[in-house]
GROMACS .gro file of C-alpha atoms in nm:
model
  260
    1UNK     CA    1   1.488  -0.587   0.138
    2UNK     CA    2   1.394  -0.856   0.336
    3UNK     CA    3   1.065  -0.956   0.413
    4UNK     CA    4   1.044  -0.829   0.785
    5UNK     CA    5   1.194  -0.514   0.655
    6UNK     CA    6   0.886  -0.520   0.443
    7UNK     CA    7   0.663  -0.571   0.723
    8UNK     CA    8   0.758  -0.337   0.941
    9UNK     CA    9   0.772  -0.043   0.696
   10UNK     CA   10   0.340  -0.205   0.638
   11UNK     CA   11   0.308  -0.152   0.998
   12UNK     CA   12   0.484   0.210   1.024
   13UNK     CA   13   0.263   0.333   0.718
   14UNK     CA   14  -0.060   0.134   0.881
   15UNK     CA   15   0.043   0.332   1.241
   16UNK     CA   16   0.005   0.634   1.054
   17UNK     CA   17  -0.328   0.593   0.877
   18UNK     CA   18  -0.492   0.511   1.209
   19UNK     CA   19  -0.272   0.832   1.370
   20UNK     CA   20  -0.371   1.066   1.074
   21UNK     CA   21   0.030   1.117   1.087
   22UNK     CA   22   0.287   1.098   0.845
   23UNK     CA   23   0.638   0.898   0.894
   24UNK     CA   24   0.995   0.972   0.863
   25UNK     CA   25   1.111   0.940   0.454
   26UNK     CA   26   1.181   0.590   0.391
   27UNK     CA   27   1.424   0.697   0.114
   28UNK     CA   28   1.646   0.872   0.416
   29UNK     CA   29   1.637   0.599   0.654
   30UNK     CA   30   1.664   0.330   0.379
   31UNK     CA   31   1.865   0.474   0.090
   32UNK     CA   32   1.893   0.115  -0.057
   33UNK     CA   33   1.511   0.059  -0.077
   34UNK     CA   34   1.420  -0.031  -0.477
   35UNK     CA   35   1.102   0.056  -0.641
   36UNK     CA   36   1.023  -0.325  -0.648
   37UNK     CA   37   1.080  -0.302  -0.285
   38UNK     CA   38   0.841   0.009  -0.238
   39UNK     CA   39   0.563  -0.237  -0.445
   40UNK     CA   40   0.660  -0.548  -0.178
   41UNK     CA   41   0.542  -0.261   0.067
   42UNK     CA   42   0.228  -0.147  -0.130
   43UNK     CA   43   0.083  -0.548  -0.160
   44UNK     CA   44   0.140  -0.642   0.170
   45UNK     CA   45  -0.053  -0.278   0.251
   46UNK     CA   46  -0.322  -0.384   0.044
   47UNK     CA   47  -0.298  -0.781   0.108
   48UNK     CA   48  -0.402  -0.664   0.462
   49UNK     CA   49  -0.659  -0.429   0.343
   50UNK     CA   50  -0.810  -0.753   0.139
   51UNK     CA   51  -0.779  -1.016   0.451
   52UNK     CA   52  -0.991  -0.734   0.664
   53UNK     CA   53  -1.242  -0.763   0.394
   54UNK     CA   54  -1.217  -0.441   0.155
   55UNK     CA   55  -1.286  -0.502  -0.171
   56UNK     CA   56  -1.056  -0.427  -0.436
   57UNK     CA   57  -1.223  -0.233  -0.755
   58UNK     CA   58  -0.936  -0.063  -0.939
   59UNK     CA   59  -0.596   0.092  -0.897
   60UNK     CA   60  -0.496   0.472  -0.938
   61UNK     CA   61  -0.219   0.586  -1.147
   62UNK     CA   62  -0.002   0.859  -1.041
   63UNK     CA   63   0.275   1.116  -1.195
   64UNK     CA   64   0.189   1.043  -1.579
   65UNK     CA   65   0.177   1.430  -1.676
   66UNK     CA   66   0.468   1.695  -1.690
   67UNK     CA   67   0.243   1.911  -1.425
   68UNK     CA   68   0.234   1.610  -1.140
   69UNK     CA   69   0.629   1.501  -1.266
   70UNK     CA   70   0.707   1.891  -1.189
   71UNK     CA   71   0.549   1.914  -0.886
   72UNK     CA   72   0.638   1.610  -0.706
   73UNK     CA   73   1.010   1.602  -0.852
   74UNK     CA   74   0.908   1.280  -0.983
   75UNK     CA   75   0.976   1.173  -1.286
   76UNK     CA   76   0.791   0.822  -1.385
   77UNK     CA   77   0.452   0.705  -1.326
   78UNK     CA   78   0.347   0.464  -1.042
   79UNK     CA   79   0.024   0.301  -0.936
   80UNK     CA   80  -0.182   0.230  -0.639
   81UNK     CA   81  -0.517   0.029  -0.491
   82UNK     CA   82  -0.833   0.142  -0.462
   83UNK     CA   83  -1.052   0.018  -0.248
   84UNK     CA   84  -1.489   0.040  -0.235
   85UNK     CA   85  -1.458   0.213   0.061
   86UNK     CA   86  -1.215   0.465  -0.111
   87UNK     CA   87  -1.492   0.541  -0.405
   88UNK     CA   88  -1.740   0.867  -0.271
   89UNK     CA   89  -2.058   0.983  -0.473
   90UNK     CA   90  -2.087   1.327  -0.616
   91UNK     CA   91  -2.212   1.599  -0.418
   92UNK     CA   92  -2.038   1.358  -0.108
   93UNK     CA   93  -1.954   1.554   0.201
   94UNK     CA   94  -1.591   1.408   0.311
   95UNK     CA   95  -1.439   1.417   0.677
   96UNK     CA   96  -1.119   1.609   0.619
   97UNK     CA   97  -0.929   1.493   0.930
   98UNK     CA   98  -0.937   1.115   0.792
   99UNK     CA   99  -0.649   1.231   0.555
  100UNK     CA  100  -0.320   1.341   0.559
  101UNK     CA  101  -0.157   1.639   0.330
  102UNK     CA  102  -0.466   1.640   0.178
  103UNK     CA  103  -0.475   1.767  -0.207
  104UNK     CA  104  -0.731   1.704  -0.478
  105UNK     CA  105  -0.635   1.597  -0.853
  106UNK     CA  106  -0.876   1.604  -1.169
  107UNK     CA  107  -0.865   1.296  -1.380
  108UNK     CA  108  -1.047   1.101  -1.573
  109UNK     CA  109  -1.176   0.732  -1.510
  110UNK     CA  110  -1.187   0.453  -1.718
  111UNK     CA  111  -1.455   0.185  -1.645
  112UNK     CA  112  -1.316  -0.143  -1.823
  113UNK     CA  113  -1.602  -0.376  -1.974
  114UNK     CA  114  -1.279  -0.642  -2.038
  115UNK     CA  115  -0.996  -0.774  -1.873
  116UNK     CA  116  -0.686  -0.630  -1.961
  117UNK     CA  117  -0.376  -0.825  -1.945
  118UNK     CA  118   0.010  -0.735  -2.013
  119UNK     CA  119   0.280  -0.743  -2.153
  120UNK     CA  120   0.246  -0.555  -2.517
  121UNK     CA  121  -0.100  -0.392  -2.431
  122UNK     CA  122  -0.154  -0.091  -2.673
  123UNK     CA  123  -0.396   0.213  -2.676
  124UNK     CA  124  -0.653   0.055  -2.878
  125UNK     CA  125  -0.675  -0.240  -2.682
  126UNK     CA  126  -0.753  -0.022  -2.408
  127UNK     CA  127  -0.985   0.144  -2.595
  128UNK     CA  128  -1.165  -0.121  -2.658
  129UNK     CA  129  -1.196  -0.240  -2.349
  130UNK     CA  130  -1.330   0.045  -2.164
  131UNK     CA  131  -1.722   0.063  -2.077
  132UNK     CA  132  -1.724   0.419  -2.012
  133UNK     CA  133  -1.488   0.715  -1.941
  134UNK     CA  134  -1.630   0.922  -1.630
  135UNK     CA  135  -1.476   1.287  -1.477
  136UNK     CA  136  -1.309   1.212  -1.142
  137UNK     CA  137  -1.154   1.391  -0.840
  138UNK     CA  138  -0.832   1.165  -0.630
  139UNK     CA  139  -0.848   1.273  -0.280
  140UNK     CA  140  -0.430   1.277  -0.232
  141UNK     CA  141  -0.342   1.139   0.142
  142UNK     CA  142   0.042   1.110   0.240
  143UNK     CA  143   0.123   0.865   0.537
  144UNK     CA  144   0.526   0.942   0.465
  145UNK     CA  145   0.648   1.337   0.496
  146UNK     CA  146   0.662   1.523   0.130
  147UNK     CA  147   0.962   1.677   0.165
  148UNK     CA  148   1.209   1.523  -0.062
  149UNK     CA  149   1.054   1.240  -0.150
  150UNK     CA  150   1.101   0.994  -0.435
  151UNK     CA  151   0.900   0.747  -0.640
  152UNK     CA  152   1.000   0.517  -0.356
  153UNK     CA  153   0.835   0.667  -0.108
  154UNK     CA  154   0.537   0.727  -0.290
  155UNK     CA  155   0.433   0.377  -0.427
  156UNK     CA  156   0.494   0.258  -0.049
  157UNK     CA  157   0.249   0.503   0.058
  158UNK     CA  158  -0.016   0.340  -0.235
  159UNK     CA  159   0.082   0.639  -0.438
  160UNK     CA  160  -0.058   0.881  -0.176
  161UNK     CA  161  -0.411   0.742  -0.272
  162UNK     CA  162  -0.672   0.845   0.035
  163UNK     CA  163  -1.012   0.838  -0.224
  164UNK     CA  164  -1.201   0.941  -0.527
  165UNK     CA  165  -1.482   1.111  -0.591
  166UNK     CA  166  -1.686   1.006  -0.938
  167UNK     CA  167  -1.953   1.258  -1.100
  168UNK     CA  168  -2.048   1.438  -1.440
  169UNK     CA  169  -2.178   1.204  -1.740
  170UNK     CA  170  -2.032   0.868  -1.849
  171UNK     CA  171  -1.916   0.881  -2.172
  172UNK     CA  172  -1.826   0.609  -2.452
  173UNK     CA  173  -1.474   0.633  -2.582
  174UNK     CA  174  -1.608   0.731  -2.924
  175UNK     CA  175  -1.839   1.030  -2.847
  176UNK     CA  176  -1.562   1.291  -2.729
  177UNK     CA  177  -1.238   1.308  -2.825
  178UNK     CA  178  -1.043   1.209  -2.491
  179UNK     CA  179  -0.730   1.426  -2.571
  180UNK     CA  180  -0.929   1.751  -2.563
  181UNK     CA  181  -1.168   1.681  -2.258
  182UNK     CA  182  -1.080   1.974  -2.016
  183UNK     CA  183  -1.168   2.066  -1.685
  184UNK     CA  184  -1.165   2.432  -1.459
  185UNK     CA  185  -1.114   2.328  -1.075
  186UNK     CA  186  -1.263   2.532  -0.793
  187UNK     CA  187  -1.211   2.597  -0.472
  188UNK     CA  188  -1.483   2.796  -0.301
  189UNK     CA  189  -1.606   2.937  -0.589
  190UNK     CA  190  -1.266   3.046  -0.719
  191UNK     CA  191  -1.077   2.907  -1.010
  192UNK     CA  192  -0.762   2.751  -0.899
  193UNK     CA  193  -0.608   2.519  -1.186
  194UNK     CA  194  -0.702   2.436  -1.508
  195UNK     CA  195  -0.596   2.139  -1.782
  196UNK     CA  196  -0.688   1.896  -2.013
  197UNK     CA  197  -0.654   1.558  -2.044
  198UNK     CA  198  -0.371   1.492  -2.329
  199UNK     CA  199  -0.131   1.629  -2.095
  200UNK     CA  200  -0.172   1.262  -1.907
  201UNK     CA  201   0.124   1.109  -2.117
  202UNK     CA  202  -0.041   1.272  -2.460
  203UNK     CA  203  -0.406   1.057  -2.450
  204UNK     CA  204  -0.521   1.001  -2.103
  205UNK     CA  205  -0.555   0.598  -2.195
  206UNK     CA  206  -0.192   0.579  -2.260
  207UNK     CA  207  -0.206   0.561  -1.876
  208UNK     CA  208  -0.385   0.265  -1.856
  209UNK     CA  209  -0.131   0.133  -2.137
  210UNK     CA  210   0.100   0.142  -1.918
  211UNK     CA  211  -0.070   0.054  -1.579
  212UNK     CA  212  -0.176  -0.295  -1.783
  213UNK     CA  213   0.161  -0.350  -1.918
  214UNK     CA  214   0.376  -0.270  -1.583
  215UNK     CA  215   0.059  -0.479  -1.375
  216UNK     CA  216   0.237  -0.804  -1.597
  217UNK     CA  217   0.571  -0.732  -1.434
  218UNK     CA  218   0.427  -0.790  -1.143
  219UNK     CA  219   0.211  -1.094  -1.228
  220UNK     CA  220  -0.149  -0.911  -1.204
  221UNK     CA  221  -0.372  -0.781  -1.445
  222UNK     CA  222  -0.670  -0.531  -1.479
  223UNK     CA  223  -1.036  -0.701  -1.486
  224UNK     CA  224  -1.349  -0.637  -1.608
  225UNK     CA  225  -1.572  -0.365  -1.370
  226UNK     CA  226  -1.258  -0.232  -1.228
  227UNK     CA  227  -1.257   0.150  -1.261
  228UNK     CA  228  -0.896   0.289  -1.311
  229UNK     CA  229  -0.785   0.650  -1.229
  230UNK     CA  230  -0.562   0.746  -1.517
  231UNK     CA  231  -0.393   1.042  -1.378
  232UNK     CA  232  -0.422   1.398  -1.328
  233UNK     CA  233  -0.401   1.682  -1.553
  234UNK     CA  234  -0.400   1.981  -1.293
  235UNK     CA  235  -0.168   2.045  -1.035
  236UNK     CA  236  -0.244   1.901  -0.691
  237UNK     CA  237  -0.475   2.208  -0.504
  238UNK     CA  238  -0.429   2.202  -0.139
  239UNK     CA  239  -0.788   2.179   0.047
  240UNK     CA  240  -0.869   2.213   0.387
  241UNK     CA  241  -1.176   2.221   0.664
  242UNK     CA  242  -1.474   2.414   0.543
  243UNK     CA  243  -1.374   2.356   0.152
  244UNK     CA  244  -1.613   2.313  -0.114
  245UNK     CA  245  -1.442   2.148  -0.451
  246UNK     CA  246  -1.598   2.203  -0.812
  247UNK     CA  247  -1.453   2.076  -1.148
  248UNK     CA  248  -1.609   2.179  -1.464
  249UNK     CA  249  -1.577   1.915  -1.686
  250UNK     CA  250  -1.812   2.134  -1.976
  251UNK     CA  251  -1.982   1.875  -2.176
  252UNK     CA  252  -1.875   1.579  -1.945
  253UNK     CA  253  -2.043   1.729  -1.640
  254UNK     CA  254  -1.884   1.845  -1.285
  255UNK     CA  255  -1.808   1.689  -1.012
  256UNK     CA  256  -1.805   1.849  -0.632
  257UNK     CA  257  -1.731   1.767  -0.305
  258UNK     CA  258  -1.686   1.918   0.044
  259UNK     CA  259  -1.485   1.874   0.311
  260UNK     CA  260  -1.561   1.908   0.686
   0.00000   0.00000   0.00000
């Protein structure tokens, strides 16, 4: 695509953040669109959000477990940005209506201490780069319509990223085993989904593997104090006005949120 294709698509999706709306598929009206042309879309997106000074402090990943690939009809992993303003304290109460399609993944976060550059990162490199590992909610908001959409669409659409929420008790890489870390997700008081972390690709930091290494295809890397979302290991759960959201992380703490 060329740029101005590019551009316009930014200022469709941009139109409908500010409209709380979603837009036609991309994938229908452009069947020809690439995923390198979806990213083109995604850094303009986010070189705007920079020039209107947000600060960038870490990128999501998205569709890295068998659940999310199921559910979405997806089958690879993308990324997205996350922005400060994005990032909500636990116990935060969150304006509903600032979303679209709004769902809520549990995940874990990595807190890097190093930078982490591709190609031919590997799981111990990212292992020794992280700070701390922290339990996580991703508020999931879709500016493009769900129906029959592809991995196009999504990284476009910053792979549906709207926010996170952070909570429970920071953890070193060494005192828990990360493959076994589990979490029970509520919605008002009743258990919806449940999961643990090695469904994320088989060790949730295999994510960030291969966030670093596809980052170096694109000629960026991962830096020190960025916090990275490695992908969820529930289904999304659909929330809505008047929610209150719980995930029991057992020995890693919860993390809750409500929406008004």
């Amino acid at each position: 695509m060329d740029q101005n294709q590019i551009i316009a698509i930014a200022d469709e999706l941009a139109e409908a953040e500010r409209n709380r709306s979603m837009v036609p598929r991309l994938t229908a009206r452009y069947p020809e669109m690439t995923i390198e042309d979806s990213y083109a879309v995604q850094n303009e997106w986010r070189r705007r959000g920079e020039a209107a000074g947000r600060r960038l402090v870490g990128r999501k990943i998205g569709l890295t477990s068998k659940v999310m690939q199921e559910a979405t009809g997806i089958t690879e992993p993308d990324y997205g940005a996350i922005f400060d303003d994005m990032v909500y304290e636990n116990g935060s109460v969150i304006e509903h209506g600032q979303y679209t399609g709004v769902r809520i993944e549990v995940e874990l976060a990595f807190v890097l201490n190093e930078d982490l550059a591709g190609p031919n990162v590997n799981l111990y490199d990212v292992l020794r780069a992280t700070e701390y590992v922290v339990p996580a909610l991703e508020i999931l908001s879709s500016r493009i319509e769900m129906q029959g959409r592809t991995i196009v669409d999504t990284i476009s659409d910053n792979a549906a990223m709207g926010a996170m929420v952070v909570g429970g008790r920071p953890v070193k890489v060494d005192e828990v085993d990360l493959r076994w870390v589990s979490a029970l997700l509520y919605r008002n008081e009743t258990i919806e989904e449940s999961g643990v972390a090695a469904a994320v690709l088989n060790h949730p930091a295999s994510g960030v593997v291969w966030l670093a290494n596809k980052l170096a295809q694109h000629g960026d890397s991962l830096k020190a104090g960025e916090i990275v979302l490695a992908g969820s290991f529930t289904r999304p759960m659909w929330v809505y006005p008047g929610d209150t959201v719980h995930a029991d992380y057992r020995e890693l703490g919860s993390v809750t949120c409500r929406f008004v």
